[in-house]
Amino acid sequence: MDRLFLFCIGGTGSRVLRSLVHLLAAGVELPVRELIPIIIDPDKENGNVEQSIKLLNAYQEIRDKAHSAGSSFFKTSIRRLSEVVDGDIAGLSNEFRAGAQTGERQTFKDFLEFDSMDAATRSLLQLLYSERDNLQSDLSIGFKGNPHMGTVVLNKFQESADFRAFVNMVSDNDRIFIVSSIFGGTGAAGFPLLVKNIRHPHSDYQSKQATLKQVPLGALTMLPYFGVESKPGSPIQNTFMGKTKSALSFYGDDLRGINSLYYLGDDHQKEVDNQPGGASQQNRAHFAELVAALAVIDFAKTPQDRLKTNAEGIALQPSFKEFGLLVDENNPDQLSLRNLASSSRQQIGPQLIKMYYALLFAKNQLAESLATKNHPFVKGSTGVPLSPSLINAPFFADRLNPYFTQFHDWLIELAQNSRAFAPFNLQTEALDAKVVGVEQLKKGFFRKTSDWDYAVFEGYLNDVESKMGGLSAEQKLLALLSQGTEELYKERIQTGLLG
Amino acid sequence: MNGFFAKMIELIYSSQMTNDLYDNNIYGVAGLVMILVPVLGALIFYFGFDKARYVGWKAWALSFLLSILTCFLICWLWPQSAMGKAGLDYASSEYVYFSAITSIYSVIIFMICTFVFRFRTTNLLHSPF
């Protein structure tokens, strides 16, 4: 596959994207030449959107500077739509977020140009939309759980420069995936519209009609997996299940152009702060979002012959998928890698473990190793030497180390949410006890033990240094961490994780 | 072998003991000790302790000192004992002098081993420098 265009709609879309980016950074395989995320969210200051954009920028910077064939970290190329588009398209956003669909600080009423409408139309609109909750609503913080507003506003997306650029670029070798939630406002409204605009494009896109009707299209719709605190006067109320039912009924009848549709939700729901939108809407990472990210990967791996559509853009063999877990009945709220089915555990376990140990080494030991020891991986036998000043260089200080912090924060959020997904024991200092539920192999000549320390880790880095020829210092650092953790994983952890 | 090592050691060693050392085959044994002990010491360090925790000069220095000290003690105490059994009586300082000379060779051999062996290790490539 050439490119995967990933539309992430609303706050949930951005949170799923966050999980996907962390998985890709850790080296989880996504079989595409380029991933092109397009975030659609009119909530300009949404905390989750901002967080994902910051993460994507960091990913790109690290990859551009330090990725090499020797590193499995940051392997997948992630590009902005504006970076791959041919020629200039006026108004095209040069960010991961699609350009503004609404004006700044605009009410829904302004957007509709309500005051210029005739009396009959105004009356009809007043019948459909409440004056206080809808017509006077400020669109700059999204639709606050009102998909019937979102459908009107987001329908404009098909006229945007971003959609035009997407249509120009999409080809028969590409795939499209849409991530949204079914129970909120933005995602619930944007998802069916986007499907409609792709499978039944506007006449302006006549030349791409055939491609848009045939290009494999997958989608993930998040069913409720968290609740919101009851807050008098808030536009967001805990009516997620009712909204879900009515949306599902609509999807069943009208969304027949989707080749693979993934349903994901969790009846084990924790209530989060009731924030209708804006910077304060920054929900913590949730295990369901990590699983949703796996749906993107699963779709990318689906064989092409299962993703056919007819000339009308209707999927010939639509598939509908869910995700299962091996939940411990005595402790259903607590998950680790052990609770994943073996295929999922194999898919993400080794990569997450490698990235976690790489971050531990980078944060706790790297400075000392660079400053005080004559290690081959530092002095360089094949590769370039690594200077102690690397720690303060912009690449490490401003990019890689902050990325590791973001990865660590993500793990903490996953572990503290409900359900909690805690693949690592974040409290213990014992390196061999870090992977929850995995007993590491005992090794040693005189006394077999599973204990190991950073000196052992340095040994793995020394082992792989001979493969570091021709790399820059930044590339070498990332390749060392990738290959060193691979050795560590194979020697000590693999049997316990997969056995 | 006794003759070979006698020639070698006497390049930098001269003493009233030399004839008796030769007659009692001391040169042959001392020569083997001054070669085998540092070679064995370097082998143990570079291949038995090829771990990242032993990177640097400290572990190398310890193994170097132990090797040289072992060589020094053997080449001092063993000839003294062997010559005493043969009824030959020399001052202890004569044996210490002889042992010091063999230790110089041990130092050279350990250094040669350092340069040869370290390139075949994973972690100790830059030990001691």
XYZ file of C-alpha atoms in Angstrom:
628
model
C 0.000 0.000 0.000
C 1.171 3.443 -0.801
C -0.520 5.854 1.559
C -3.004 5.603 4.357
C -5.100 8.726 4.792
C -6.246 8.703 8.388
C -9.114 11.037 9.219
C -9.345 11.621 12.950
C -12.560 13.358 13.850
C -13.171 15.088 17.157
C -11.484 14.617 20.503
C -11.721 10.827 20.383
C -10.118 10.790 16.927
C -7.176 12.753 18.283
C -6.784 10.529 21.300
C -6.740 7.420 19.112
C -4.165 9.142 16.928
C -2.062 9.780 20.010
C -2.029 6.087 20.838
C -1.264 5.175 17.238
C 1.697 7.565 17.111
C 3.141 6.077 20.297
C 2.757 2.574 18.865
C 4.451 3.602 15.629
C 7.236 5.346 17.527
C 7.794 2.099 19.415
C 8.127 0.293 16.101
C 4.776 -1.419 15.653
C 4.525 -2.374 11.998
C 2.169 -0.374 9.762
C 2.554 -1.611 6.183
C 2.257 1.712 4.383
C 4.752 3.938 2.662
C 3.287 7.014 4.327
C 0.670 7.714 6.925
C -1.163 10.977 6.417
C -3.238 11.945 9.441
C -5.899 14.595 8.909
C -7.437 15.872 12.124
C -10.914 17.307 11.803
C -12.090 19.232 14.809
C -13.597 22.702 14.827
C -12.786 22.953 18.526
C -9.693 25.050 17.975
C -8.260 24.758 21.462
C -9.203 21.201 22.249
C -6.579 19.905 24.639
C -6.497 16.419 23.142
C -6.088 17.776 19.618
C -3.260 20.078 20.688
C -1.563 17.187 22.461
C -1.748 14.963 19.390
C -0.457 17.672 17.063
C 2.475 18.326 19.386
C 3.202 14.609 19.442
C 3.025 14.311 15.652
C 5.421 17.225 15.249
C 7.858 15.632 17.697
C 7.576 12.292 15.878
C 8.355 13.911 12.541
C 11.315 15.854 13.868
C 12.846 12.806 15.519
C 12.262 10.624 12.494
C 13.710 13.160 10.065
C 16.826 13.590 12.170
C 17.514 10.137 13.516
C 15.712 7.331 11.764
C 17.830 4.852 9.816
C 17.378 1.358 8.447
C 18.965 0.048 11.637
C 16.258 1.396 13.893
C 12.761 0.043 14.350
C 11.761 3.086 16.387
C 9.924 5.821 14.433
C 9.922 3.574 11.397
C 6.709 4.690 9.725
C 6.811 7.887 7.743
C 4.108 10.296 8.927
C 3.529 13.294 6.691
C 1.233 16.270 6.619
C -1.187 16.475 3.708
C 0.477 19.740 2.689
C 3.832 17.928 2.404
C 2.642 15.386 -0.132
C 0.288 17.473 -2.222
C 1.312 18.382 -5.771
C 1.327 22.099 -6.480
C -0.187 24.922 -4.473
C -3.702 24.709 -3.163
C -4.886 28.006 -1.758
C -5.954 27.830 1.849
C -4.451 24.386 2.484
C -3.522 23.895 6.099
C 0.146 23.184 6.666
C -0.647 21.522 9.968
C -1.923 18.047 10.728
C -5.269 19.612 11.514
C -7.473 20.405 8.531
C -7.987 24.150 8.134
C -10.685 26.068 9.890
C -14.155 24.950 8.966
C -15.676 27.841 10.826
C -14.655 31.389 11.486
C -13.136 32.492 14.757
C -15.600 32.869 17.625
C -18.553 32.237 15.337
C -21.946 31.165 16.600
C -23.960 28.500 14.845
C -26.452 31.209 13.944
C -23.719 33.289 12.260
C -22.485 30.217 10.420
C -25.983 29.611 8.996
C -26.316 33.309 8.119
C -29.567 33.052 9.983
C -30.369 36.747 9.871
C -30.317 36.860 6.082
C -32.789 33.968 5.741
C -36.452 34.405 4.964
C -38.946 34.097 7.777
C -40.148 30.596 6.863
C -36.643 29.140 6.859
C -35.824 30.867 10.118
C -38.915 29.354 11.683
C -37.991 25.915 10.445
C -34.504 26.247 11.901
C -35.903 27.437 15.200
C -38.012 24.308 15.224
C -34.981 22.082 14.648
C -32.441 23.891 16.826
C -32.808 25.362 20.280
C -31.967 29.040 20.511
C -29.817 28.773 23.636
C -28.101 25.393 23.211
C -27.663 25.389 19.437
C -28.168 28.626 17.549
C -26.287 30.786 20.058
C -23.616 28.155 20.568
C -20.002 29.198 19.999
C -18.601 26.863 17.326
C -14.985 27.479 18.257
C -15.286 24.826 20.984
C -17.011 22.273 18.780
C -20.555 20.985 18.829
C -20.708 20.015 22.485
C -22.415 16.697 21.884
C -24.845 18.010 19.245
C -24.315 16.031 16.037
C -27.289 17.719 14.372
C -25.243 20.939 14.441
C -22.095 19.153 13.385
C -23.642 17.697 10.261
C -24.393 21.175 8.964
C -21.017 22.691 9.776
C -18.834 19.744 8.827
C -20.561 19.313 5.493
C -18.520 22.376 4.521
C -15.410 20.248 4.799
C -15.928 18.925 1.292
C -15.471 22.466 -0.009
C -12.263 23.011 1.964
C -8.762 23.170 0.534
C -7.818 20.174 2.690
C -10.500 17.956 1.184
C -9.580 19.191 -2.291
C -5.932 18.362 -1.663
C -6.893 14.948 -0.315
C -9.004 14.186 -3.394
C -6.177 15.326 -5.666
C -3.697 13.046 -3.942
C -5.679 9.894 -3.301
C -4.989 7.058 -5.713
C -6.104 3.474 -6.249
C -3.094 2.201 -4.275
C -4.040 4.178 -1.177
C -6.445 3.442 1.632
C -8.602 5.644 3.815
C -9.475 5.145 7.453
C -11.797 7.246 9.593
C -11.707 7.351 13.373
C -14.563 8.934 15.247
C -16.808 8.475 18.237
C -20.477 7.731 17.901
C -21.624 9.241 21.158
C -20.405 12.845 21.019
C -20.941 15.716 18.646
C -18.091 16.196 16.207
C -17.268 12.577 15.462
C -20.853 11.394 15.307
C -21.645 14.149 12.829
C -18.454 14.113 10.816
C -18.075 10.398 10.201
C -21.167 9.687 8.057
C -20.656 12.970 6.216
C -17.107 12.113 5.371
C -18.108 8.661 4.131
C -20.787 10.255 1.997
C -18.381 12.849 0.592
C -15.817 10.191 -0.254
C -18.099 7.583 -1.794
C -20.445 10.075 -3.437
C -18.180 13.026 -4.158
C -19.358 16.433 -5.238
C -19.446 17.032 -8.991
C -16.331 19.253 -8.616
C -14.384 16.047 -8.108
C -15.676 14.311 -11.237
C -12.212 13.224 -12.386
C -11.656 11.273 -9.163
C -15.105 9.687 -8.940
C -13.918 6.195 -9.839
C -10.981 6.288 -7.460
C -13.045 7.579 -4.546
C -15.686 4.927 -5.081
C -13.134 2.119 -5.179
C -10.416 3.129 -2.758
C -10.541 0.828 0.306
C -12.300 2.627 3.121
C -12.217 1.536 6.737
C -13.595 3.167 9.816
C -13.592 2.805 13.525
C -16.451 4.108 15.536
C -15.977 4.382 19.250
C -18.996 3.366 21.233
C -19.179 4.767 24.765
C -16.091 3.852 26.763
C -16.224 6.588 29.358
C -18.900 8.645 31.023
C -19.005 12.287 32.084
C -19.706 13.680 35.501
C -23.178 15.044 35.866
C -22.934 18.837 35.844
C -26.056 21.028 35.929
C -26.201 23.408 32.992
C -23.501 21.631 30.979
C -24.355 20.984 27.335
C -22.693 17.561 27.724
C -24.827 15.112 29.658
C -24.428 11.403 30.175
C -26.770 10.454 27.348
C -24.128 8.606 25.396
C -25.975 5.335 25.124
C -29.132 6.894 23.676
C -27.113 8.802 21.086
C -25.233 5.652 20.226
C -28.394 3.681 19.566
C -29.852 6.257 17.222
C -26.553 6.710 15.374
C -26.069 2.950 14.963
C -29.508 2.679 13.494
C -28.584 5.334 10.922
C -25.213 3.737 10.143
C -26.843 0.364 9.557
C -29.110 1.776 6.894
C -26.888 4.322 5.187
C -23.176 3.558 5.507
C -22.717 0.836 2.935
C -19.533 2.172 1.370
C -17.283 1.060 4.228
C -15.186 -2.036 3.594
C -14.222 -2.659 7.216
C -16.039 -1.164 10.156
C -14.611 -1.604 13.620
C -16.831 -1.222 16.656
C -15.186 -0.589 19.968
C -16.497 0.339 23.355
C -16.324 -0.621 26.997
C -19.162 -1.168 29.399
C -16.714 -0.576 32.210
C -16.897 3.211 32.152
C -15.192 5.753 34.319
C -16.626 9.240 34.543
C -14.344 12.022 33.362
C -14.506 15.780 33.957
C -17.464 17.342 32.210
C -15.670 19.669 29.785
C -17.655 20.497 26.635
C -14.566 21.564 24.724
C -11.587 23.896 24.600
C -8.133 23.477 26.135
C -9.587 21.981 29.304
C -10.941 18.994 27.361
C -7.911 16.788 27.706
C -9.121 13.354 28.664
C -6.524 10.901 29.834
C -5.370 8.129 27.534
C -7.544 5.038 27.681
C -6.916 1.428 26.767
C -9.823 1.556 24.289
C -7.905 4.186 22.291
C -4.886 1.908 22.140
C -7.085 -0.891 20.805
C -8.611 1.575 18.342
C -5.109 2.310 17.066
C -4.710 -1.419 16.471
C -7.792 -1.266 14.243
C -5.969 1.184 11.970
C -3.094 -1.274 11.718
C -5.434 -4.218 11.169
C -7.123 -2.371 8.319
C -3.783 -1.541 6.720
C -2.882 -5.232 6.828
C -6.163 -6.462 5.363
C -5.600 -8.111 1.961
C -6.675 -5.933 -0.942
C -9.048 -8.556 -2.369
C -11.256 -8.264 0.712
C -11.714 -4.543 0.233
C -13.566 -4.366 -3.066
C -16.467 -2.087 -3.876
C -18.857 -1.967 -6.813
C -19.158 0.937 -9.246
C -21.591 2.652 -6.872
C -19.037 2.656 -4.084
C -20.823 -0.040 -2.072
C -18.584 -2.536 -0.281
C -18.897 -6.036 -1.748
C -17.637 -7.942 1.301
C -18.112 -5.550 4.222
C -16.602 -6.776 7.448
C -17.510 -5.699 10.958
C -15.002 -6.316 13.692
C -14.856 -6.224 17.458
C -12.012 -6.762 19.927
C -11.860 -9.352 22.653
C -9.865 -9.452 25.880
C -8.790 -12.160 28.301
C -10.125 -10.418 31.389
C -9.364 -11.740 34.834
C -12.786 -12.064 36.431
C -11.364 -11.316 39.866
C -9.744 -8.120 38.659
C -11.511 -6.987 35.465
C -10.369 -3.395 35.847
C -6.666 -4.202 35.656
C -5.073 -5.189 32.345
C -1.534 -5.965 31.296
C 0.032 -7.447 28.187
C -0.992 -10.839 29.562
C -4.654 -9.930 29.034
C -4.174 -9.480 25.291
C -4.721 -12.390 22.946
C -1.425 -13.795 21.724
C -1.629 -12.093 18.320
C -2.128 -8.648 19.862
C 0.477 -9.341 22.534
C 2.940 -10.308 19.827
C 1.977 -7.277 17.763
C 2.600 -4.599 20.378
C 4.266 -6.270 23.364
C 7.861 -6.441 22.159
C 7.736 -2.907 20.764
C 6.284 -1.315 23.889
C 8.793 -3.171 26.034
C 11.679 -2.037 23.863
C 10.569 1.576 23.871
C 10.029 1.541 27.629
C 13.492 0.157 28.353
C 15.003 2.605 25.864
C 13.385 5.496 27.694
C 14.513 4.177 31.075
C 18.089 3.943 29.854
C 17.973 7.345 28.161
C 16.565 9.034 31.238
C 18.460 7.217 33.985
C 21.804 6.130 32.612
C 22.756 7.586 29.250
C 24.370 10.768 30.611
C 26.583 8.749 32.957
C 27.532 6.267 30.257
C 28.517 9.024 27.867
C 30.479 10.943 30.478
C 32.414 8.349 32.375
C 32.991 5.112 30.561
C 35.077 3.738 27.744
C 32.230 1.828 26.200
C 32.599 0.814 22.558
C 29.106 2.187 21.944
C 30.279 5.568 23.239
C 33.798 5.720 21.850
C 32.768 3.999 18.641
C 34.470 0.992 17.108
C 32.513 1.024 13.866
C 30.238 4.001 14.289
C 30.916 7.596 15.187
C 31.760 8.399 18.810
C 28.968 9.743 21.002
C 29.996 12.851 22.850
C 28.783 13.626 26.394
C 27.483 16.898 24.941
C 24.856 14.877 23.045
C 22.719 15.049 26.191
C 22.477 18.831 25.900
C 22.271 18.955 22.107
C 18.901 20.063 20.676
C 18.132 16.606 19.296
C 18.189 14.901 22.661
C 17.291 17.773 24.979
C 14.479 19.264 22.889
C 13.183 16.299 20.907
C 14.004 12.765 21.990
C 13.962 13.292 25.746
C 10.665 15.250 25.681
C 9.240 12.511 23.469
C 10.228 9.906 26.048
C 8.452 12.030 28.658
C 5.313 12.065 26.518
C 5.519 8.289 26.096
C 5.930 7.874 29.842
C 2.988 10.191 30.540
C 0.897 8.136 28.135
C 1.790 4.954 30.014
C 0.893 6.604 33.319
C -2.470 7.757 31.972
C -3.248 4.301 30.596
C -2.342 2.764 33.932
C -4.420 5.213 35.959
C -7.550 5.120 33.835
C -10.363 2.649 34.178
C -9.968 0.106 32.803
C -6.337 0.405 33.675
C -3.857 -0.903 31.153
C -0.579 -1.259 32.985
C 1.918 -3.271 30.967
C 4.744 -1.936 33.140
C 5.329 -1.570 36.825
C 6.177 2.121 36.832
C 7.040 2.213 40.531
C 9.635 -0.506 40.960
C 13.326 0.213 40.497
C 14.107 -3.421 39.644
C 14.612 -3.568 35.893
C 13.734 -7.251 35.683
C 10.374 -6.624 37.384
C 9.270 -3.843 35.071
C 7.150 -5.885 32.663
C 4.000 -6.862 34.531
C 3.185 -10.556 34.443
C 6.403 -11.539 32.714
C 9.122 -13.452 34.516
C 12.411 -12.666 32.868
C 14.936 -15.410 32.118
C 17.482 -16.251 34.751
C 21.053 -15.943 33.528
C 24.511 -16.164 35.054
C 27.584 -18.394 35.170
C 27.949 -19.003 38.880
C 24.489 -17.996 40.068
C 21.477 -17.854 37.813
C 19.340 -14.783 38.430
C 16.886 -12.657 36.536
C 18.370 -9.485 38.079
C 20.105 -7.150 35.735
C 21.203 -3.548 35.758
C 22.208 -0.799 33.357
C 25.699 -2.299 32.989
C 24.032 -5.294 31.370
C 22.106 -2.920 29.136
C 25.361 -1.189 28.196
C 26.666 -4.616 27.238
C 23.811 -5.012 24.756
C 24.628 -1.613 23.293
C 28.269 -2.624 22.969
C 27.158 -5.842 21.267
C 25.351 -3.996 18.508
C 27.803 -1.134 18.030
C 29.526 -2.988 15.212
C 26.416 -2.435 13.046
C 26.491 1.336 13.402
C 28.748 2.263 10.514
C 27.841 5.257 8.384
C 25.289 6.747 10.768
C 25.210 10.219 12.249
C 25.401 10.524 16.039
C 21.632 10.982 16.289
C 20.931 8.024 13.994
C 23.425 5.933 15.909
C 21.806 6.753 19.249
C 18.361 5.736 18.045
C 19.665 2.616 16.272
C 21.632 1.618 19.381
C 18.571 1.963 21.581
C 16.479 0.033 19.081
C 18.916 -2.821 18.512
C 20.177 -2.918 22.088
C 16.654 -3.277 23.440
C 15.982 -5.911 20.795
C 18.895 -7.975 22.147
C 17.674 -7.428 25.677
C 14.159 -8.470 24.731
C 15.242 -11.608 22.901
C 17.612 -12.768 25.618
C 15.580 -12.068 28.720
C 11.938 -11.275 28.035
C 10.656 -12.953 24.865
C 10.172 -16.399 26.411
C 8.277 -14.996 29.375
C 6.047 -12.785 27.238
C 5.148 -15.127 24.417
C 5.861 -18.520 25.936
C 63.976 -23.817 26.284
C 66.245 -23.154 29.250
C 68.846 -21.785 26.870
C 66.376 -19.662 24.957
C 64.962 -18.025 28.063
C 68.447 -17.630 29.554
C 69.509 -15.618 26.515
C 66.339 -13.603 26.632
C 66.453 -12.770 30.335
C 70.156 -12.084 30.318
C 69.647 -9.351 27.761
C 68.751 -7.154 30.725
C 69.890 -9.274 33.631
C 73.355 -9.897 34.953
C 74.215 -11.479 38.305
C 76.575 -13.880 40.084
C 73.635 -16.353 40.059
C 73.328 -16.735 36.312
C 75.364 -19.960 35.952
C 73.567 -21.657 38.808
C 70.210 -20.524 37.495
C 71.080 -22.044 34.143
C 72.455 -25.292 35.615
C 69.284 -25.801 37.688
C 66.957 -25.163 34.754
C 65.485 -22.110 36.505
C 65.456 -19.961 33.339
C 63.202 -22.408 31.518
C 60.566 -22.522 34.211
C 60.765 -18.776 35.023
C 60.501 -17.995 31.305
C 57.331 -20.044 30.998
C 55.887 -18.376 34.097
C 56.700 -14.858 32.867
C 54.888 -15.606 29.594
C 52.012 -17.827 30.684
C 50.913 -15.851 33.744
C 50.310 -12.514 31.931
C 48.808 -14.287 28.914
C 46.454 -16.172 31.192
C 45.685 -13.014 33.193
C 44.840 -11.053 30.038
C 42.779 -13.936 28.655
C 40.740 -14.174 31.844
C 40.180 -10.410 31.926
C 39.288 -9.898 28.282
C 37.220 -13.025 27.722
C 36.075 -14.094 31.187
C 35.067 -10.617 32.250
C 33.884 -9.226 28.921
C 31.013 -7.354 30.524
C 30.053 -3.714 30.333
C 30.482 -3.326 34.088
C 34.229 -3.964 33.736
C 34.743 -1.314 31.079
C 37.414 1.274 31.938
C 40.884 1.223 33.435
C 40.132 0.039 36.971
C 39.264 -3.592 36.261
C 42.063 -3.777 33.716
C 44.575 -2.347 36.223
C 43.496 -4.859 38.845
C 43.944 -7.768 36.475
C 47.299 -6.351 35.325
C 48.574 -5.932 38.881
C 47.402 -9.388 39.916
C 49.137 -10.978 36.939
C 52.412 -9.167 37.506
C 52.318 -9.790 41.230
C 51.680 -13.495 40.653
C 54.558 -13.674 38.228
C 56.810 -11.740 40.609
C 56.026 -13.995 43.561
C 56.485 -17.236 41.620
C 59.762 -16.075 40.061
C 61.035 -15.008 43.454
C 59.922 -17.814 45.754
C 60.204 -20.815 43.465
C 63.907 -20.246 42.369
C 64.810 -19.474 45.962
C 63.323 -22.789 47.043
C 64.811 -24.766 44.143
C 68.275 -23.298 44.601
C 68.139 -23.843 48.376
C 67.297 -27.517 47.790
C 70.363 -27.710 45.527
C 72.503 -26.388 48.394
C 73.093 -22.994 46.831
C 72.900 -20.026 49.155
C 72.290 -16.551 47.749
C 70.898 -13.447 49.404
C 67.119 -12.892 49.031
C 67.800 -9.624 47.223
C 69.384 -11.644 44.389
C 66.100 -13.537 43.901
C 64.046 -10.342 44.143
C 66.267 -8.800 41.461
C 65.828 -11.843 39.224
C 62.074 -11.788 39.813
C 61.887 -8.085 39.017
C 63.547 -8.731 35.658
C 61.066 -11.481 34.756
C 58.246 -9.174 35.867
C 59.418 -6.544 33.394
C 58.977 -9.123 30.650
C 55.556 -9.988 32.094
C 54.542 -6.341 31.876
C 55.562 -6.255 28.217
C 53.718 -9.495 27.472
C 50.579 -8.322 29.271
C 50.651 -5.100 27.242
C 51.034 -7.044 23.993
C 48.097 -9.262 25.021
C 46.077 -6.147 25.821
C 46.553 -4.837 22.309
C 45.783 -8.215 20.719
C 42.891 -9.443 22.834
C 40.857 -6.275 23.261
C 40.009 -6.129 19.573
C 38.321 -9.493 19.933
C 36.039 -8.450 22.780
C 32.580 -6.910 22.758
C 32.707 -4.622 25.750
C 36.392 -4.178 26.574
C 37.531 -2.732 23.277
C 38.530 0.516 24.954
C 39.845 -0.983 28.189
C 42.087 0.433 29.460
C 42.187 3.246 26.907
